[in-house]
Amino acid sequence: MSGNSIGQNFVVTTFGESHGVALGCIIDGCPPGLELTEADMQHDLDRRRPGTSRYTTARREPDEVRILSGVFEGKTTGTSIGLIIENTDQRSQDYSNIKDLFRPGHADYTYQQKYGLRDYRGGGRSSARETAMRVAAGAVAKKYLKAVHGIEIYGFLSQLGPIEAEQIDREQIEQNAFFFPDASKLEALDEYMRELKKSGDSIGAKVSVIATNVPVGLGEPVFDRLDADIAHALMGINAVKGVEIGDGFAVVTQKGSEHRDLMSPEGFASNHAGGVLGGISSGQPIVAHMALKPTSSISIPGESMTVQGNTAEVITKGRHDPCVGIRAVPIAEAMLAIVLMDHLLRHRAQNQNVHSQTPVLGMRS
Amino acid sequence: MSGNSIGQNFVVTTFGESHGVALGCIIDGCPPGLELTEADMQHDLDRRRPGTSRYTTARREPDEVRILSGVFEGKTTGTSIGLIIENTDQRSQDYSNIKDLFRPGHADYTYQQKYGLRDYRGGGRSSARETAMRVAAGAVAKKYLKAVHGIEIYGFLSQLGPIEAEQIDREQIEQNAFFFPDASKLEALDEYMRELKKSGDSIGAKVSVIATNVPVGLGEPVFDRLDADIAHALMGINAVKGVEIGDGFAVVTQKGSEHRDLMSPEGFASNHAGGVLGGISSGQPIVAHMALKPTSSISIPGESMTVQGNTAEVITKGRHDPCVGIRAVPIAEAMLAIVLMDHLLRHRAQNQNVHSQTPVLGMRS
Amino acid sequence: MSGNSIGQNFVVTTFGESHGVALGCIIDGCPPGLELTEADMQHDLDRRRPGTSRYTTARREPDEVRILSGVFEGKTTGTSIGLIIENTDQRSQDYSNIKDLFRPGHADYTYQQKYGLRDYRGGGRSSARETAMRVAAGAVAKKYLKAVHGIEIYGFLSQLGPIEAEQIDREQIEQNAFFFPDASKLEALDEYMRELKKSGDSIGAKVSVIATNVPVGLGEPVFDRLDADIAHALMGINAVKGVEIGDGFAVVTQKGSEHRDLMSPEGFASNHAGGVLGGISSGQPIVAHMALKPTSSISIPGESMTVQGNTAEVITKGRHDPCVGIRAVPIAEAMLAIVLMDHLLRHRAQNQNVHSQTPVLGMRS
Amino acid sequence: MSGNSIGQNFVVTTFGESHGVALGCIIDGCPPGLELTEADMQHDLDRRRPGTSRYTTARREPDEVRILSGVFEGKTTGTSIGLIIENTDQRSQDYSNIKDLFRPGHADYTYQQKYGLRDYRGGGRSSARETAMRVAAGAVAKKYLKAVHGIEIYGFLSQLGPIEAEQIDREQIEQNAFFFPDASKLEALDEYMRELKKSGDSIGAKVSVIATNVPVGLGEPVFDRLDADIAHALMGINAVKGVEIGDGFAVVTQKGSEHRDLMSPEGFASNHAGGVLGGISSGQPIVAHMALKPTSSISIPGESMTVQGNTAEVITKGRHDPCVGIRAVPIAEAMLAIVLMDHLLRHRAQNQNVHSQTPVLGMRS
């Protein structure tokens, strides 16, 4: 495998820099016979796009994806699917002043050290722009999971700075610019963001992603456990510093008698486990959370250095996200879809002849 | 790759059930010329072993590892290294009553559903016993990283239930049965555990693991980022429900001006990032934390069901861990070592010709 | 992946040197529910063993395999299967004189150059001894393929030096020490080998391996074509210098009108393709051939050099194979089985929803 | 890994059908700092292109490759390189009559059976058109191998039907339309091809490919031996039915005393091994040969069937190759380059600390 690929049987490989010619990816392993058009992917790409709210970045990328192969007469053929998004709005001049600068909190320094050179425009390959292809590929996985297995995946902003969602109302998520599920806190959120933008600073966020109707049995212990692969996929999203499954870090102070999800022929009594038990899906909703750090591209000056080793001051002018967490919601959904898709195929490979002797607790196996 | 393998250039593949004939693993990709004996691995295996404190499980496994191949005249040959630990103390009778039972919070249910059958003795492959091989393989990685690059890895219990370590004194870690680095809280910890054992319940924990002197440049964006692979490896340890890098979930409420680690030719001013920036090591200490759930094997009865679909009550008698977190410390160290080893080799593969033009900030590249 | 592993969904990883403590392997991805015991593997191990004919090497290795994990109550559990064969008859003294010698035609020189050191006893990891584990793992694959899909695999010696089999009688193969299918040539073969052993020289051979009843559809174009993976597996057997599928090198002088296998609803009219078309199995018997070079361990002196760079003469005394081809037959069967097993699982992963609209030409799909 | 990817550290993933929108590939793992432009790839693409001789197919594909990412200011950045070739001359009408037909000797039947549907235009993904991307990616590998290690790779037609090259003159290869190295046979070759085209039939061929100045030590035993990976890469080229390394099938009748390459401090005395010993490069030229079957797209009618199961007659009108072997020469070079590149990086990963104690026999290690 290579660093720009993820998955074993459903493999997504991406390329593309922030200010390069194009972004693209190859999906390999998508089963044949799935109906697929650009529109299936464009919806999630639009949700991810900056400029869809007054608080996120102002860069206007149409992000139009094109299918280059792997689909014939509207259906996937089982061969590799090539996707492309041409870069149009690059505004190189916004970044020319940082050619020799290491912006603190960004990957400039580490990329330079690792490779010896880097495309400094907009962060090059380290830019979140690259995630557009993950969202496109994730949309393909989402479609298959939904159509063939009834699996649904949705994400939302569960916390922005100090403001936590207390009610989770799925209907609310697409009704506001924040993917925020608690209508009662929207005004506070709006106010907070306005103040933040004025201050020129940024804030962290917590994003949650849920998958329902997942069959029991997905996950390949002991190393490719479903939760381990979910952690890998989510921690791999730009700005993520923490991943939780189910109750996450709350388990540190839980007693065994509180944490365990009791079972009966009617089903599970609770879901502290977040849908994964022993690294394998239990049939319960899969629940994961990610912590996203605040962006370092802010207008408050910070101390840094140049490639030549001199001190310098860094201020980011122009476009930036005061809260990158907002845009991570569709990316998290996409990554969860990609992981579930891969595990679905891996489970299918090995377990054709399983004769389940256990009660199904009301869920499909 | 297969679910029982981890890594790409330094690959560890394991086998073995709790009550099977033996546990074993193959390490493939260890560079030649490293001095290696059983003693190098036995130390960490003994640290992991149950029965080394009055609070952990009473199962007495000598866990003696043997090298079967890949080492000649005391040095690794570069060929695959086979390791084995024979199981001796299995006490099958402790588990015979749960042959048809699904213990809540354990993997019995999911393994049965996935495979259609399972070795029910002691959890079979899902048992933490299996982690002994990860520790053995991790010790080989640790040795190489230390000897060739001066990298050191150490872990500790940072929190047990409500009791947090406030002072981190490395010297303390090996001085008590908890791998706890804060001497001032030891008495409280001891007291807490005594009460817990009496109650028959269990508690969660938080374990931290640190790597120092890591060269800058390790990590393969965009999917095999160093932090993503660390998350994958740590979340793959039994009982882990959350992983953090650096400040982890604290970033949710941090401002950008607080979070970013400013740089100067003298070095970084802070380490909120936890040693990874843009998915690549920055040369700063790598800091990761894991949340471990409380074990469900407790003497408090719980409701569950049988394979046949009838309700049943579950009580675990005999040996169990009131806090599995304690034993996870050497496992976390081993997994971090394995990931760093793999990334070291992957970076070496690609970057022979890097001419770094950047100041090194006092760290080796 | 690592060099000591083969396969993607059915993965075999091996370890072990000629004169090391033990040989072993891990099979990962074997579906659960397959009945498996040591006896299933011992048969093929015995067929491979030296000392089963007066012409092959005199080293007496009992080659008793033990199952260490992955099987419970006689059935595979779906978890990783550990296998071990302890080395017993190593006779180190036979090789002590070649400690510093590079034997021409052997891997001594290349191993030393690659790794900087090597286990020189009996060729270390480069010895054909290591193939015992491939045969054990292949037997597991063979069993599954036979039991679940009715696939049968058999190999034979098609040519030894100048003596070609002209009649292929399956019944004959196990009736003589050569795996030779043409009874009419046995006496000539026997005579030829006697002369050869007297001369102290060795000879090459051609081995063929066939798989019948293979479902149509196995193979993952464009790189993991079934024929490409078969070539990889067979060329990877010690001493192999050429691989053919179907008519092989005979196609160089064939016209298109001769070569193509015409089709009708009754089936294919011929099988020049050897069962693989466009990299995918066609349902016809899979036919492959391998060219095995003559061993260089002969008693005719040859010029070589030492590790220190001095000239030296090499004579191999003691045990050696005048024709290694004979022993390759069960190894070739094993490798073909392993490849087909992996492809069966990979095909299953992707193609759950194939609705074949095509006539099946009498074969299962 | 996926079927459309090849390699482990230097990975090439391709997409694209004969008559689809575009062909493309992603190269992942190319070291940073290599100077790269489209011109570096265009040369080999032009050599591969049909229409460069009066005997090969008349389809006029400009095959202009574009670099979409991974190169900045003329140098590779170490991030994934996206390449694209837009399809322009597709002439769908040439193939419309075979929508429901299975052409014998082609992959129509197996693709339909495997996937349940197929892009029938020009063979879809099974078409040799797809190899254009392999040639583009191979050119990148070739450049690096040459620039950094002085490795040169060249291929040629060694036999066309009954006409064998007896003199191998490197200068001749690019001087004629056949990549044929023996000027004395050119007239016979020309004559033969003219007769063949008149007859409407086709012929097989043998292509050889050589790599010189390869460092000793490349190859990862026991499964990813260099020769095994070369066999995998070459057998994976459309129409290949046999692969040989060094003396190939001639070894069947060779004695050990003839075959082995004797060694002295001055070097090897011969190269029967073809540059690979024990699965590892010996420093000698790597010599491989491939057998290519005659194309089945000929104007001589053949019996076949339709998707619905009726008999039908197949005649290929329009453009076709009377000898596909000619076009395979640059593809074979590309594949050998890709394999050597991958192995170079893999060897580098593991062997940083090798201290060779052996004489180098005049070759770089």
PDB file of N, CA and C in Angstrom, chain A residues 1 3 8 102 110 112-114 201-202 204 217 219-220 223 232 241 243 245 252 256-257 260 263 265 273 277 300-301 304-305 307 347 356 358-359, chain B residues 1 3 8 102 110 112-114 201-202 204 217 219-220 223 232 241 243 245 252 256-257 260 263 273 277 300-301 305 307 309 347 356 358-359:
ATOM      1  N   MET A   1       0.829  -1.211   0.000  1.00  0.00           N
ATOM      2  CA  MET A   1       0.000   0.000   0.000  1.00  0.00           C
ATOM      3  C   MET A   1       0.861   1.259   0.000  1.00  0.00           C
ATOM      4  N   GLY A   3       0.882   5.600   0.949  1.00  0.00           N
ATOM      5  CA  GLY A   3       0.298   6.578   1.865  1.00  0.00           C
ATOM      6  C   GLY A   3      -0.892   7.311   1.312  1.00  0.00           C
ATOM      7  N   GLN A   8      -8.500  -1.947   1.707  1.00  0.00           N
ATOM      8  CA  GLN A   8      -7.873  -3.145   1.155  1.00  0.00           C
ATOM      9  C   GLN A   8      -8.675  -3.723  -0.001  1.00  0.00           C
ATOM     10  N   PHE A 102       7.527  29.426   7.475  1.00  0.00           N
ATOM     11  CA  PHE A 102       6.877  28.277   8.096  1.00  0.00           C
ATOM     12  C   PHE A 102       5.751  28.822   8.945  1.00  0.00           C
ATOM     13  N   THR A 110       7.054  20.498   8.499  1.00  0.00           N
ATOM     14  CA  THR A 110       7.253  19.053   8.410  1.00  0.00           C
ATOM     15  C   THR A 110       7.343  18.570   6.966  1.00  0.00           C
ATOM     16  N   GLN A 112       8.541  20.309   4.452  1.00  0.00           N
ATOM     17  CA  GLN A 112       9.858  20.737   3.979  1.00  0.00           C
ATOM     18  C   GLN A 112      10.943  19.797   4.491  1.00  0.00           C
ATOM     19  N   GLN A 113      10.858  19.433   5.754  1.00  0.00           N
ATOM     20  CA  GLN A 113      11.850  18.547   6.333  1.00  0.00           C
ATOM     21  C   GLN A 113      11.776  17.143   5.746  1.00  0.00           C
ATOM     22  N   LYS A 114      10.563  16.678   5.491  1.00  0.00           N
ATOM     23  CA  LYS A 114      10.413  15.306   5.005  1.00  0.00           C
ATOM     24  C   LYS A 114      10.869  15.190   3.554  1.00  0.00           C
ATOM     25  N   ASP A 201      -9.473  35.520  15.471  1.00  0.00           N
ATOM     26  CA  ASP A 201      -8.979  34.251  16.009  1.00  0.00           C
ATOM     27  C   ASP A 201      -9.804  33.080  15.453  1.00  0.00           C
ATOM     28  N   SER A 202      -9.569  31.893  15.952  1.00  0.00           N
ATOM     29  CA  SER A 202     -10.300  30.704  15.500  1.00  0.00           C
ATOM     30  C   SER A 202     -10.600  29.820  16.702  1.00  0.00           C
ATOM     31  N   GLY A 204     -11.772  25.599  18.119  1.00  0.00           N
ATOM     32  CA  GLY A 204     -11.858  24.177  17.829  1.00  0.00           C
ATOM     33  C   GLY A 204     -13.299  23.714  17.805  1.00  0.00           C
ATOM     34  N   GLY A 217     -20.956  -7.966  12.490  1.00  0.00           N
ATOM     35  CA  GLY A 217     -19.900  -8.793  11.914  1.00  0.00           C
ATOM     36  C   GLY A 217     -18.808  -8.092  11.133  1.00  0.00           C
ATOM     37  N   GLY A 219     -15.456  -6.018  10.594  1.00  0.00           N
ATOM     38  CA  GLY A 219     -14.243  -5.760  11.359  1.00  0.00           C
ATOM     39  C   GLY A 219     -13.344  -6.975  11.259  1.00  0.00           C
ATOM     40  N   GLU A 220     -12.035  -6.773  11.183  1.00  0.00           N
ATOM     41  CA  GLU A 220     -11.119  -7.899  11.003  1.00  0.00           C
ATOM     42  C   GLU A 220     -10.074  -7.884  12.126  1.00  0.00           C
ATOM     43  N   PHE A 223      -5.899  -6.550  14.254  1.00  0.00           N
ATOM     44  CA  PHE A 223      -5.351  -5.231  13.952  1.00  0.00           C
ATOM     45  C   PHE A 223      -6.288  -4.370  13.120  1.00  0.00           C
ATOM     46  N   HIS A 232      -8.299   5.372  12.381  1.00  0.00           N
ATOM     47  CA  HIS A 232      -7.303   5.691  11.365  1.00  0.00           C
ATOM     48  C   HIS A 232      -7.856   6.666  10.339  1.00  0.00           C
ATOM     49  N   LYS A 241      -7.401  15.850  16.213  1.00  0.00           N
ATOM     50  CA  LYS A 241      -6.435  15.537  17.267  1.00  0.00           C
ATOM     51  C   LYS A 241      -6.935  14.464  18.222  1.00  0.00           C
ATOM     52  N   VAL A 243     -10.009  10.994  18.598  1.00  0.00           N
ATOM     53  CA  VAL A 243     -11.127  10.198  18.078  1.00  0.00           C
ATOM     54  C   VAL A 243     -11.708   9.363  19.211  1.00  0.00           C
ATOM     55  N   ILE A 245     -14.901   6.392  20.155  1.00  0.00           N
ATOM     56  CA  ILE A 245     -15.959   5.482  19.721  1.00  0.00           C
ATOM     57  C   ILE A 245     -16.898   5.339  20.913  1.00  0.00           C
ATOM     58  N   VAL A 252     -13.283   6.584  31.129  1.00  0.00           N
ATOM     59  CA  VAL A 252     -12.193   6.602  32.112  1.00  0.00           C
ATOM     60  C   VAL A 252     -12.742   6.592  33.534  1.00  0.00           C
ATOM     61  N   GLY A 256     -17.544  -0.648  35.537  1.00  0.00           N
ATOM     62  CA  GLY A 256     -17.926  -1.734  34.641  1.00  0.00           C
ATOM     63  C   GLY A 256     -19.434  -1.970  34.653  1.00  0.00           C
ATOM     64  N   SER A 257     -20.022  -1.844  35.838  1.00  0.00           N
ATOM     65  CA  SER A 257     -21.466  -2.073  35.968  1.00  0.00           C
ATOM     66  C   SER A 257     -22.285  -1.005  35.244  1.00  0.00           C
ATOM     67  N   ARG A 260     -21.103  -1.485  30.682  1.00  0.00           N
ATOM     68  CA  ARG A 260     -21.445  -2.588  29.778  1.00  0.00           C
ATOM     69  C   ARG A 260     -22.888  -2.517  29.290  1.00  0.00           C
ATOM     70  N   MET A 263     -27.660  -7.270  27.379  1.00  0.00           N
ATOM     71  CA  MET A 263     -28.332  -7.830  26.208  1.00  0.00           C
ATOM     72  C   MET A 263     -29.514  -8.705  26.605  1.00  0.00           C
ATOM     73  N   PRO A 265     -32.960 -10.996  24.394  1.00  0.00           N
ATOM     74  CA  PRO A 265     -33.452 -11.318  23.043  1.00  0.00           C
ATOM     75  C   PRO A 265     -34.130 -10.145  22.342  1.00  0.00           C
ATOM     76  N   ALA A 273     -20.900   1.233  24.000  1.00  0.00           N
ATOM     77  CA  ALA A 273     -19.821   0.739  23.149  1.00  0.00           C
ATOM     78  C   ALA A 273     -19.759   1.468  21.814  1.00  0.00           C
ATOM     79  N   LEU A 277     -17.834  -3.921  19.257  1.00  0.00           N
ATOM     80  CA  LEU A 277     -17.537  -4.771  20.419  1.00  0.00           C
ATOM     81  C   LEU A 277     -16.480  -5.779  20.004  1.00  0.00           C
ATOM     82  N   ILE A 300      -4.248  37.142  13.937  1.00  0.00           N
ATOM     83  CA  ILE A 300      -3.445  37.536  15.094  1.00  0.00           C
ATOM     84  C   ILE A 300      -1.998  37.154  14.794  1.00  0.00           C
ATOM     85  N   PRO A 301      -1.073  38.097  14.900  1.00  0.00           N
ATOM     86  CA  PRO A 301       0.314  37.779  14.536  1.00  0.00           C
ATOM     87  C   PRO A 301       0.915  36.704  15.449  1.00  0.00           C
ATOM     88  N   SER A 304       7.311  33.078  14.114  1.00  0.00           N
ATOM     89  CA  SER A 304       7.756  31.874  13.432  1.00  0.00           C
ATOM     90  C   SER A 304       9.121  32.096  12.819  1.00  0.00           C
ATOM     91  N   MET A 305       9.453  31.315  11.805  1.00  0.00           N
ATOM     92  CA  MET A 305      10.754  31.426  11.178  1.00  0.00           C
ATOM     93  C   MET A 305      10.670  31.144   9.690  1.00  0.00           C
ATOM     94  N   VAL A 307      12.505  29.551   6.060  1.00  0.00           N
ATOM     95  CA  VAL A 307      13.276  28.420   5.570  1.00  0.00           C
ATOM     96  C   VAL A 307      14.778  28.656   5.796  1.00  0.00           C
ATOM     97  N   HIS A 347     -15.478  -8.654   4.884  1.00  0.00           N
ATOM     98  CA  HIS A 347     -16.265  -9.654   5.610  1.00  0.00           C
ATOM     99  C   HIS A 347     -16.875 -10.631   4.635  1.00  0.00           C
ATOM    100  N   SER A 356     -25.000 -18.871  11.168  1.00  0.00           N
ATOM    101  CA  SER A 356     -25.161 -18.270  12.472  1.00  0.00           C
ATOM    102  C   SER A 356     -26.116 -19.074  13.346  1.00  0.00           C
ATOM    103  N   THR A 358     -26.764 -17.970  16.384  1.00  0.00           N
ATOM    104  CA  THR A 358     -27.177 -17.078  17.467  1.00  0.00           C
ATOM    105  C   THR A 358     -28.394 -16.252  17.103  1.00  0.00           C
ATOM    106  N   PRO A 359     -29.134 -15.868  18.114  1.00  0.00           N
ATOM    107  CA  PRO A 359     -30.296 -15.013  17.861  1.00  0.00           C
ATOM    108  C   PRO A 359     -29.791 -13.673  17.336  1.00  0.00           C
TER     109      PRO A 359
ATOM    110  N   MET B   1      -3.081  -7.068   2.609  1.00  0.00           N
ATOM    111  CA  MET B   1      -2.841  -7.271   4.040  1.00  0.00           C
ATOM    112  C   MET B   1      -3.980  -8.050   4.659  1.00  0.00           C
ATOM    113  N   GLY B   3      -6.142  -8.977   8.427  1.00  0.00           N
ATOM    114  CA  GLY B   3      -6.515  -8.364   9.699  1.00  0.00           C
ATOM    115  C   GLY B   3      -5.575  -8.672  10.837  1.00  0.00           C
ATOM    116  N   GLN B   8       3.572  -1.930   6.987  1.00  0.00           N
ATOM    117  CA  GLN B   8       3.804  -2.158   5.573  1.00  0.00           C
ATOM    118  C   GLN B   8       5.234  -2.611   5.295  1.00  0.00           C
ATOM    119  N   PHE B 102     -23.442 -15.227  26.207  1.00  0.00           N
ATOM    120  CA  PHE B 102     -22.829 -14.017  25.678  1.00  0.00           C
ATOM    121  C   PHE B 102     -22.588 -13.094  26.854  1.00  0.00           C
ATOM    122  N   THR B 110     -20.294 -10.702  19.085  1.00  0.00           N
ATOM    123  CA  THR B 110     -19.867 -10.297  17.747  1.00  0.00           C
ATOM    124  C   THR B 110     -19.016 -11.361  17.048  1.00  0.00           C
ATOM    125  N   GLN B 112     -19.312 -14.596  17.476  1.00  0.00           N
ATOM    126  CA  GLN B 112     -20.237 -15.663  17.089  1.00  0.00           C
ATOM    127  C   GLN B 112     -20.989 -15.259  15.830  1.00  0.00           C
ATOM    128  N   GLN B 113     -21.437 -14.028  15.783  1.00  0.00           N
ATOM    129  CA  GLN B 113     -22.184 -13.554  14.625  1.00  0.00           C
ATOM    130  C   GLN B 113     -21.301 -13.490  13.376  1.00  0.00           C
ATOM    131  N   LYS B 114     -20.053 -13.063  13.571  1.00  0.00           N
ATOM    132  CA  LYS B 114     -19.184 -12.895  12.405  1.00  0.00           C
ATOM    133  C   LYS B 114     -18.749 -14.230  11.832  1.00  0.00           C
ATOM    134  N   ASP B 201     -16.625  -4.577  41.343  1.00  0.00           N
ATOM    135  CA  ASP B 201     -16.830  -3.813  40.114  1.00  0.00           C
ATOM    136  C   ASP B 201     -15.473  -3.523  39.459  1.00  0.00           C
ATOM    137  N   SER B 202     -15.477  -2.719  38.415  1.00  0.00           N
ATOM    138  CA  SER B 202     -14.236  -2.375  37.714  1.00  0.00           C
ATOM    139  C   SER B 202     -14.291  -0.909  37.327  1.00  0.00           C
ATOM    140  N   GLY B 204     -12.538   2.367  34.609  1.00  0.00           N
ATOM    141  CA  GLY B 204     -11.792   2.712  33.408  1.00  0.00           C
ATOM    142  C   GLY B 204     -10.491   3.412  33.747  1.00  0.00           C
ATOM    143  N   GLY B 217       9.908  14.115  10.082  1.00  0.00           N
ATOM    144  CA  GLY B 217       9.696  13.572   8.748  1.00  0.00           C
ATOM    145  C   GLY B 217       9.006  12.228   8.651  1.00  0.00           C
ATOM    146  N   GLY B 219       5.907   9.735   8.601  1.00  0.00           N
ATOM    147  CA  GLY B 219       4.477   9.823   8.320  1.00  0.00           C
ATOM    148  C   GLY B 219       4.292   9.861   6.818  1.00  0.00           C
ATOM    149  N   GLU B 220       3.241   9.251   6.301  1.00  0.00           N
ATOM    150  CA  GLU B 220       3.037   9.193   4.848  1.00  0.00           C
ATOM    151  C   GLU B 220       1.642   9.745   4.511  1.00  0.00           C
ATOM    152  N   PHE B 223      -3.177   9.467   3.850  1.00  0.00           N
ATOM    153  CA  PHE B 223      -3.940   8.502   4.627  1.00  0.00           C
ATOM    154  C   PHE B 223      -3.105   7.818   5.689  1.00  0.00           C
ATOM    155  N   HIS B 232      -4.775   4.140  14.829  1.00  0.00           N
ATOM    156  CA  HIS B 232      -5.157   2.795  14.408  1.00  0.00           C
ATOM    157  C   HIS B 232      -4.561   1.747  15.342  1.00  0.00           C
ATOM    158  N   LYS B 241     -11.330   2.954  23.825  1.00  0.00           N
ATOM    159  CA  LYS B 241     -12.500   3.594  23.233  1.00  0.00           C
ATOM    160  C   LYS B 241     -12.195   5.007  22.746  1.00  0.00           C
ATOM    161  N   VAL B 243      -8.710   7.820  21.470  1.00  0.00           N
ATOM    162  CA  VAL B 243      -7.288   8.107  21.285  1.00  0.00           C
ATOM    163  C   VAL B 243      -7.105   9.601  21.063  1.00  0.00           C
ATOM    164  N   ILE B 245      -4.030  12.736  20.338  1.00  0.00           N
ATOM    165  CA  ILE B 245      -2.651  13.108  20.050  1.00  0.00           C
ATOM    166  C   ILE B 245      -2.478  14.518  20.616  1.00  0.00           C
ATOM    167  N   VAL B 252     -10.965  21.311  21.482  1.00  0.00           N
ATOM    168  CA  VAL B 252     -12.316  21.728  21.101  1.00  0.00           C
ATOM    169  C   VAL B 252     -12.610  23.137  21.604  1.00  0.00           C
ATOM    170  N   GLY B 256      -7.231  29.426  18.300  1.00  0.00           N
ATOM    171  CA  GLY B 256      -6.080  29.233  17.435  1.00  0.00           C
ATOM    172  C   GLY B 256      -4.832  29.896  18.008  1.00  0.00           C
ATOM    173  N   SER B 257      -5.039  31.080  18.611  1.00  0.00           N
ATOM    174  CA  SER B 257      -3.904  31.806  19.168  1.00  0.00           C
ATOM    175  C   SER B 257      -3.284  31.071  20.360  1.00  0.00           C
ATOM    176  N   ARG B 260      -1.677  26.958  18.602  1.00  0.00           N
ATOM    177  CA  ARG B 260      -0.550  26.767  17.696  1.00  0.00           C
ATOM    178  C   ARG B 260       0.789  26.868  18.417  1.00  0.00           C
ATOM    179  N   MET B 263       7.220  28.882  16.537  1.00  0.00           N
ATOM    180  CA  MET B 263       8.553  28.363  16.223  1.00  0.00           C
ATOM    181  C   MET B 263       9.582  29.478  16.155  1.00  0.00           C
ATOM    182  N   ALA B 273       0.574  20.219  19.713  1.00  0.00           N
ATOM    183  CA  ALA B 273       0.361  19.297  18.595  1.00  0.00           C
ATOM    184  C   ALA B 273       0.713  17.852  18.952  1.00  0.00           C
ATOM    185  N   LEU B 277       2.533  17.098  12.994  1.00  0.00           N
ATOM    186  CA  LEU B 277       2.027  18.290  12.325  1.00  0.00           C
ATOM    187  C   LEU B 277       1.790  17.939  10.855  1.00  0.00           C
ATOM    188  N   ILE B 300     -20.519  -8.439  39.775  1.00  0.00           N
ATOM    189  CA  ILE B 300     -21.882  -7.915  39.884  1.00  0.00           C
ATOM    190  C   ILE B 300     -22.692  -8.556  38.770  1.00  0.00           C
ATOM    191  N   PRO B 301     -23.829  -9.187  39.127  1.00  0.00           N
ATOM    192  CA  PRO B 301     -24.595  -9.881  38.086  1.00  0.00           C
ATOM    193  C   PRO B 301     -25.111  -8.924  37.016  1.00  0.00           C
ATOM    194  N   MET B 305     -27.867 -13.022  27.497  1.00  0.00           N
ATOM    195  CA  MET B 305     -28.591 -14.078  26.820  1.00  0.00           C
ATOM    196  C   MET B 305     -27.665 -15.197  26.387  1.00  0.00           C
ATOM    197  N   VAL B 307     -26.645 -18.337  23.505  1.00  0.00           N
ATOM    198  CA  VAL B 307     -26.576 -18.584  22.074  1.00  0.00           C
ATOM    199  C   VAL B 307     -27.942 -19.033  21.538  1.00  0.00           C
ATOM    200  N   GLY B 309     -30.757 -18.005  22.555  1.00  0.00           N
ATOM    201  CA  GLY B 309     -31.744 -16.931  22.564  1.00  0.00           C
ATOM    202  C   GLY B 309     -32.539 -16.806  23.837  1.00  0.00           C
ATOM    203  N   HIS B 347       9.821   5.954   5.440  1.00  0.00           N
ATOM    204  CA  HIS B 347      10.423   7.252   5.120  1.00  0.00           C
ATOM    205  C   HIS B 347      11.773   7.033   4.439  1.00  0.00           C
ATOM    206  N   SER B 356      17.740  18.781   2.789  1.00  0.00           N
ATOM    207  CA  SER B 356      16.965  19.708   3.591  1.00  0.00           C
ATOM    208  C   SER B 356      17.575  21.096   3.564  1.00  0.00           C
ATOM    209  N   THR B 358      16.119  23.475   5.307  1.00  0.00           N
ATOM    210  CA  THR B 358      15.555  24.185   6.441  1.00  0.00           C
ATOM    211  C   THR B 358      16.370  24.002   7.708  1.00  0.00           C
ATOM    212  N   PRO B 359      16.285  24.982   8.559  1.00  0.00           N
ATOM    213  CA  PRO B 359      16.996  24.874   9.839  1.00  0.00           C
ATOM    214  C   PRO B 359      16.386  23.719  10.627  1.00  0.00           C
TER     215      PRO B 359
END
